[in-house]
Tab-separated table of C-alpha atoms in Angstrom:
chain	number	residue	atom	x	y	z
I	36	UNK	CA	116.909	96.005	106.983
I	37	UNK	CA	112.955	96.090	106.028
I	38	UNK	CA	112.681	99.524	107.784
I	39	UNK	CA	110.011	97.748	110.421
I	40	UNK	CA	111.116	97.474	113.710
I	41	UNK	CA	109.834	95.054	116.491
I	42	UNK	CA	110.091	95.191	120.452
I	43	UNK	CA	111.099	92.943	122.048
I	44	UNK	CA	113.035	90.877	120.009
I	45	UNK	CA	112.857	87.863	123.141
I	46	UNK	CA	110.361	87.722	125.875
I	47	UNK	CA	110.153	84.763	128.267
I	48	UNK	CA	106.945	85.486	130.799
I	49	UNK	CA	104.979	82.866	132.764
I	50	UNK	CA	101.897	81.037	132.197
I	51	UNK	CA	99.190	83.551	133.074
I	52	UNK	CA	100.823	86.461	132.440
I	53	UNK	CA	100.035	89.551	129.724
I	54	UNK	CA	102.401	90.980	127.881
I	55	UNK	CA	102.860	93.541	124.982
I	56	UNK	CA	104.519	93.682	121.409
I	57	UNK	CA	105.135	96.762	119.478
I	58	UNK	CA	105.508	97.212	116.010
I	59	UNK	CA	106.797	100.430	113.785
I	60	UNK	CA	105.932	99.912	110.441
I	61	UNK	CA	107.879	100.805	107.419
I	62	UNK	CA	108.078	104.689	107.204
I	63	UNK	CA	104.775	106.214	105.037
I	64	UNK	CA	103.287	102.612	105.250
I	65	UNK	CA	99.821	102.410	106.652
I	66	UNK	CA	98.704	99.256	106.794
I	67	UNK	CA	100.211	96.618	109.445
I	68	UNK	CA	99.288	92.751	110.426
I	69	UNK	CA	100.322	90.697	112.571
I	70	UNK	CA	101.356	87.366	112.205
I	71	UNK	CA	102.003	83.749	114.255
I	72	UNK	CA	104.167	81.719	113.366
I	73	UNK	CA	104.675	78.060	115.490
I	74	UNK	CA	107.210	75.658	114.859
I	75	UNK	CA	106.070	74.177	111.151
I	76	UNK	CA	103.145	75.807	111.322
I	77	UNK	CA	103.872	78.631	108.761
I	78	UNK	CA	102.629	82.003	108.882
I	79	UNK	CA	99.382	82.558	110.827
I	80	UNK	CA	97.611	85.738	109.961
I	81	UNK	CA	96.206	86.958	113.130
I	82	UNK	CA	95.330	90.613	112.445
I	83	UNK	CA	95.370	93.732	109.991
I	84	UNK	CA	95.288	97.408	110.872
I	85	UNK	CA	94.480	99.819	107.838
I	86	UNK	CA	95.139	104.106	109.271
I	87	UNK	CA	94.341	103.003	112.941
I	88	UNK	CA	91.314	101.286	112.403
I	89	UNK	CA	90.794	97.161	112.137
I	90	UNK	CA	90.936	96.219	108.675
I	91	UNK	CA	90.657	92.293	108.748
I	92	UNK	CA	90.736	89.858	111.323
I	93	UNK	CA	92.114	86.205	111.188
I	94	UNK	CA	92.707	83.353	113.698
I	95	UNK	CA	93.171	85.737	116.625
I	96	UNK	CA	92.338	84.186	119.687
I	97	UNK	CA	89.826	86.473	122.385
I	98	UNK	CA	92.762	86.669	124.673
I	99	UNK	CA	94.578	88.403	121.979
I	100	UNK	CA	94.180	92.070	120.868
I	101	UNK	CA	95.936	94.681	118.731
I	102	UNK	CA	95.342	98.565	118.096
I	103	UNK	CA	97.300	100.883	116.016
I	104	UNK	CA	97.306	104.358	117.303
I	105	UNK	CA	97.870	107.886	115.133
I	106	UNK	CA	101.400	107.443	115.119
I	107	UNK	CA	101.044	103.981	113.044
I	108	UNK	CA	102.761	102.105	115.478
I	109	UNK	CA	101.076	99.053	116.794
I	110	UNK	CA	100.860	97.148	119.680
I	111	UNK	CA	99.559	93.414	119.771
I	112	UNK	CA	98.164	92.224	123.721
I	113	UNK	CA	98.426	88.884	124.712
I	114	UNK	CA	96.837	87.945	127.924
I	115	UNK	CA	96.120	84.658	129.882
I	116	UNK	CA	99.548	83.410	128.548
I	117	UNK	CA	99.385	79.583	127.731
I	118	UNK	CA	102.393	77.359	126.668
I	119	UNK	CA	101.177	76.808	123.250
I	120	UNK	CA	101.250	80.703	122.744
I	121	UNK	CA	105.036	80.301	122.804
I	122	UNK	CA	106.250	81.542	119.461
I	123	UNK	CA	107.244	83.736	117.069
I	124	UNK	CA	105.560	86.526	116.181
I	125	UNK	CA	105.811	88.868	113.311
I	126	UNK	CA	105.146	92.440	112.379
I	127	UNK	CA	104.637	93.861	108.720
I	128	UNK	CA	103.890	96.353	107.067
I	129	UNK	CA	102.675	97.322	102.933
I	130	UNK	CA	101.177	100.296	101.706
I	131	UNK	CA	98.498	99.136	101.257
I	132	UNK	CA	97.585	101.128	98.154
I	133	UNK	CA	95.754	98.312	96.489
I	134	UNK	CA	97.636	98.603	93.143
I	135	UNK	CA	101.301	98.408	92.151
I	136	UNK	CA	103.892	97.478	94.578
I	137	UNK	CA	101.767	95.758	97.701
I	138	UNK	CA	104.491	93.588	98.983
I	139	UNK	CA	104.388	93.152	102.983
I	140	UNK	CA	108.019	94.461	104.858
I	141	UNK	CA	107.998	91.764	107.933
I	142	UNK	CA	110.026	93.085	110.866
I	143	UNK	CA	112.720	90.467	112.752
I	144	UNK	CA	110.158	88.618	114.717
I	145	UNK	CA	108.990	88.828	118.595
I	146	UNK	CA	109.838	85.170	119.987
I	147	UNK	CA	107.809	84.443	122.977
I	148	UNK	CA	108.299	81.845	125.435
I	149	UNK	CA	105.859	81.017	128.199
I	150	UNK	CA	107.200	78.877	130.864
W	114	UNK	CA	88.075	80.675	104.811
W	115	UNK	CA	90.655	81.699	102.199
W	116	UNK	CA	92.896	78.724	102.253
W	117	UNK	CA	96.537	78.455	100.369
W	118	UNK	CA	98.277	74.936	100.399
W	119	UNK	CA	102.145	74.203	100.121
W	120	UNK	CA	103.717	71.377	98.793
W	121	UNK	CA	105.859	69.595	99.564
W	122	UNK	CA	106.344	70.358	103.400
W	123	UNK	CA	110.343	69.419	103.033
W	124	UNK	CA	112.601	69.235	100.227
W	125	UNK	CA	116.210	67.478	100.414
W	126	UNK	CA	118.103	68.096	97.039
W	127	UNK	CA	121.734	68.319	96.226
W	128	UNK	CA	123.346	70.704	95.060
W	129	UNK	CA	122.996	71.063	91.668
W	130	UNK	CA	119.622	69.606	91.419
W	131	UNK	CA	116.398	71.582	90.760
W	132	UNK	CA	113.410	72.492	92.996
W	133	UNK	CA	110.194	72.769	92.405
W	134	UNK	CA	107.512	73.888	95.243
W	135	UNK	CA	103.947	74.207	94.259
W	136	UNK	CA	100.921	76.618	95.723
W	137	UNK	CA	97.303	75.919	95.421
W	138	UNK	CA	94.615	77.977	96.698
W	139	UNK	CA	90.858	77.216	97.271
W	140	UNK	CA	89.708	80.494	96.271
W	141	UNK	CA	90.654	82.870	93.380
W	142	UNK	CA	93.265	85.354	93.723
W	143	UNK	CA	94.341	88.427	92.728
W	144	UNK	CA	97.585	88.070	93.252
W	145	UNK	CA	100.468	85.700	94.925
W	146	UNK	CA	103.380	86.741	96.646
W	147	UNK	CA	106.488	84.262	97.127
W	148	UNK	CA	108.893	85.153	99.787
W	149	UNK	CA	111.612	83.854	101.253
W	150	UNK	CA	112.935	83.180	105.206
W	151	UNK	CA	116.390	81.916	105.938
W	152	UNK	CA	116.260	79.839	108.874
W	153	UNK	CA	116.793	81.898	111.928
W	154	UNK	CA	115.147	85.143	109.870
W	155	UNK	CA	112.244	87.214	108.770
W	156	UNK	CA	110.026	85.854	105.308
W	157	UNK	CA	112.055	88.457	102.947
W	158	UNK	CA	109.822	89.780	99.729
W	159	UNK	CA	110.592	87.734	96.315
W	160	UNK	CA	108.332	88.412	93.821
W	161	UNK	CA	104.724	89.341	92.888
W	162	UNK	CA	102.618	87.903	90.152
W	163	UNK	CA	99.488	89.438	89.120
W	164	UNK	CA	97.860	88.045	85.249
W	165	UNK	CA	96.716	85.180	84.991
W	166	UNK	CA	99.676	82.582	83.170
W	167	UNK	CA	102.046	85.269	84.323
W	168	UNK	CA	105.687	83.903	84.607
W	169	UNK	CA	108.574	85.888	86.017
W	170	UNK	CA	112.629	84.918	86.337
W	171	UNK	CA	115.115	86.129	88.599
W	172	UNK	CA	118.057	84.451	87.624
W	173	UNK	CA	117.954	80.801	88.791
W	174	UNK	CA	114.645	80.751	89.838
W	175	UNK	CA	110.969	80.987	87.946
W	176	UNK	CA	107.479	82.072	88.896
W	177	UNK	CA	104.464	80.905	87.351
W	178	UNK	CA	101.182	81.968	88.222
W	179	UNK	CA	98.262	79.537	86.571
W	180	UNK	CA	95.352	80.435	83.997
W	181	UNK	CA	92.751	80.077	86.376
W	182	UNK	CA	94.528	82.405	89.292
W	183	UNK	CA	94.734	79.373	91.751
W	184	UNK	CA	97.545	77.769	91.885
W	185	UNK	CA	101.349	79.323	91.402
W	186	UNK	CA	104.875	77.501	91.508
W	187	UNK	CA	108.774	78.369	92.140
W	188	UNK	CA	110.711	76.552	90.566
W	189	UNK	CA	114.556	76.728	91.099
W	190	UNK	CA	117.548	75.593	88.899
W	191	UNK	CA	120.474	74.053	90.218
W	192	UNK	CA	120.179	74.690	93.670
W	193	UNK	CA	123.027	76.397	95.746
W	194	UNK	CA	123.910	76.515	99.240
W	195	UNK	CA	122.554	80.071	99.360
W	196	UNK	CA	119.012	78.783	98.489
W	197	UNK	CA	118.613	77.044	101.544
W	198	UNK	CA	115.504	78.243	103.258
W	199	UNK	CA	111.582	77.902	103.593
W	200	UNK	CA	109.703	79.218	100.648
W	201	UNK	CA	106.349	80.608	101.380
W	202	UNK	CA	103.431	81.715	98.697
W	203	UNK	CA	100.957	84.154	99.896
W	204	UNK	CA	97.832	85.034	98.182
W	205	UNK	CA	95.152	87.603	98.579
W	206	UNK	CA	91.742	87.782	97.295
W	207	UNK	CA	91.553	91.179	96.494
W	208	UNK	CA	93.842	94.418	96.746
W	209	UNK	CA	92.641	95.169	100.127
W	210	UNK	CA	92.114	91.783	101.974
W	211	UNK	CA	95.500	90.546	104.137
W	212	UNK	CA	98.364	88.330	102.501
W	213	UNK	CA	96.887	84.296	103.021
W	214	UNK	CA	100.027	82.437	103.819
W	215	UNK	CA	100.838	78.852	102.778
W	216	UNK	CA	102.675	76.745	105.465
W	217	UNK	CA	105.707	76.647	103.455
W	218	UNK	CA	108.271	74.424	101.467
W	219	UNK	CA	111.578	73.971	103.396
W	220	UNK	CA	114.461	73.170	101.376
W	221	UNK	CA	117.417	71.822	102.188
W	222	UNK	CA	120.419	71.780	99.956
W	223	UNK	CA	123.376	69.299	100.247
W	224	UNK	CA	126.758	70.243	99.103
């Protein structure tokens, strides 16, 4: 168990539709990003969140947004569902201290299907 | 961009044989990461290497981390069963920028 914990663990929503992941990150950890990953496509960094505020952003599409409120937990928004959105999506978390142990904690994964 | 490259996409060994995946990135880093994700799971931590020529060991398996900070590689001996997996590298540029993931190395072991 990494200690970071991801809702839902399956969604299956229609073309069109929003929906909404949550992430708790590893207790004390700060930082969180967000992640894509597509059939052979590896790991595609979509987002980072630092202490609630936007730290870095990556190949996140403008239908696609994140936040991270006071509590840490985070939240990533997809809207205008496509098929090719359908995949898995991770959560992680580090501390994010910028020295010594950095190492990301990835939750078990979101997998989204759009039909 | 920051961009990390993976090769080779797919490995097939037997078991017994040894593994070798290699990382290259187009920008220096200050670290790489290697992790690890069974099929079916989440990428799971492995290692970190920070100095430049670094190499690390866990048992069967060895890190190296090149002179110039660009390029790293795992290299496994005699492969089990249990290594089966994809093996990602993931690089930063500096302390504070997000984890740069390559697209992976999935290896397949044959008993």
């Amino acid at each position: 168990d990494s200690g970071v914990t991801q809702t839902p663990k399956h969604l299956i929503t229609a073309t069109g539709q929003r929906v909404t992941l949550r992430c708790s990150p590893r207790s004390g950890d700060l930082s969180v990003y967000w992640y894509q990953q597509s059939l052979d496509q590896g790991l595609q960094f979509l987002i980072q969140y630092y202490n609630g505020e936007e730290r870095a952003k990556g190949n996140i599409l403008e239908r696609f947004s994140a936040q991270q409120f006071p509590d840490l937990h985070s939240e990533l928004n997809l809207s205008s569902l496509e098929l090719g959105d359908s995949a898995l999506y991770f959560c992680a978390s580090s501390a994010q201290s910028g020295v010594g142990n950095t190492e990301a904690f990835f939750g078990q994964g979101t997998r989204l299907t759009v039909v | 961009g920051q961009q990390v490259m993976q090769i080779p996409q797919y490995q097939h060994v037997q078991e017994g044989e040894d593994f070798t995946t290699y990382c290259n990135s187009s920008t220096t880093l200050s670290n790489i990461q290697w992790y690890k994700q069974r099929p079916g799971g989440h990428p799971v931590f492995l290692i970190q290497l920070v100095k430049s020529g670094e190499v690390k060991k866990q048992k069967r398996l060895t890190f190296q981390f090149g002179e110039a900070k660009k390029n790293s590689s795992l290299h496994i001996t005699a492969t089990q069963t249990t290594d089966v997996g994809t093996y990602f590298c993931a690089g930063r540029n500096s302390g504070n920028t997000p984890l740069v993931f390559g697209k992976g190395t999935r290896l397949s072991v044959i008993a």
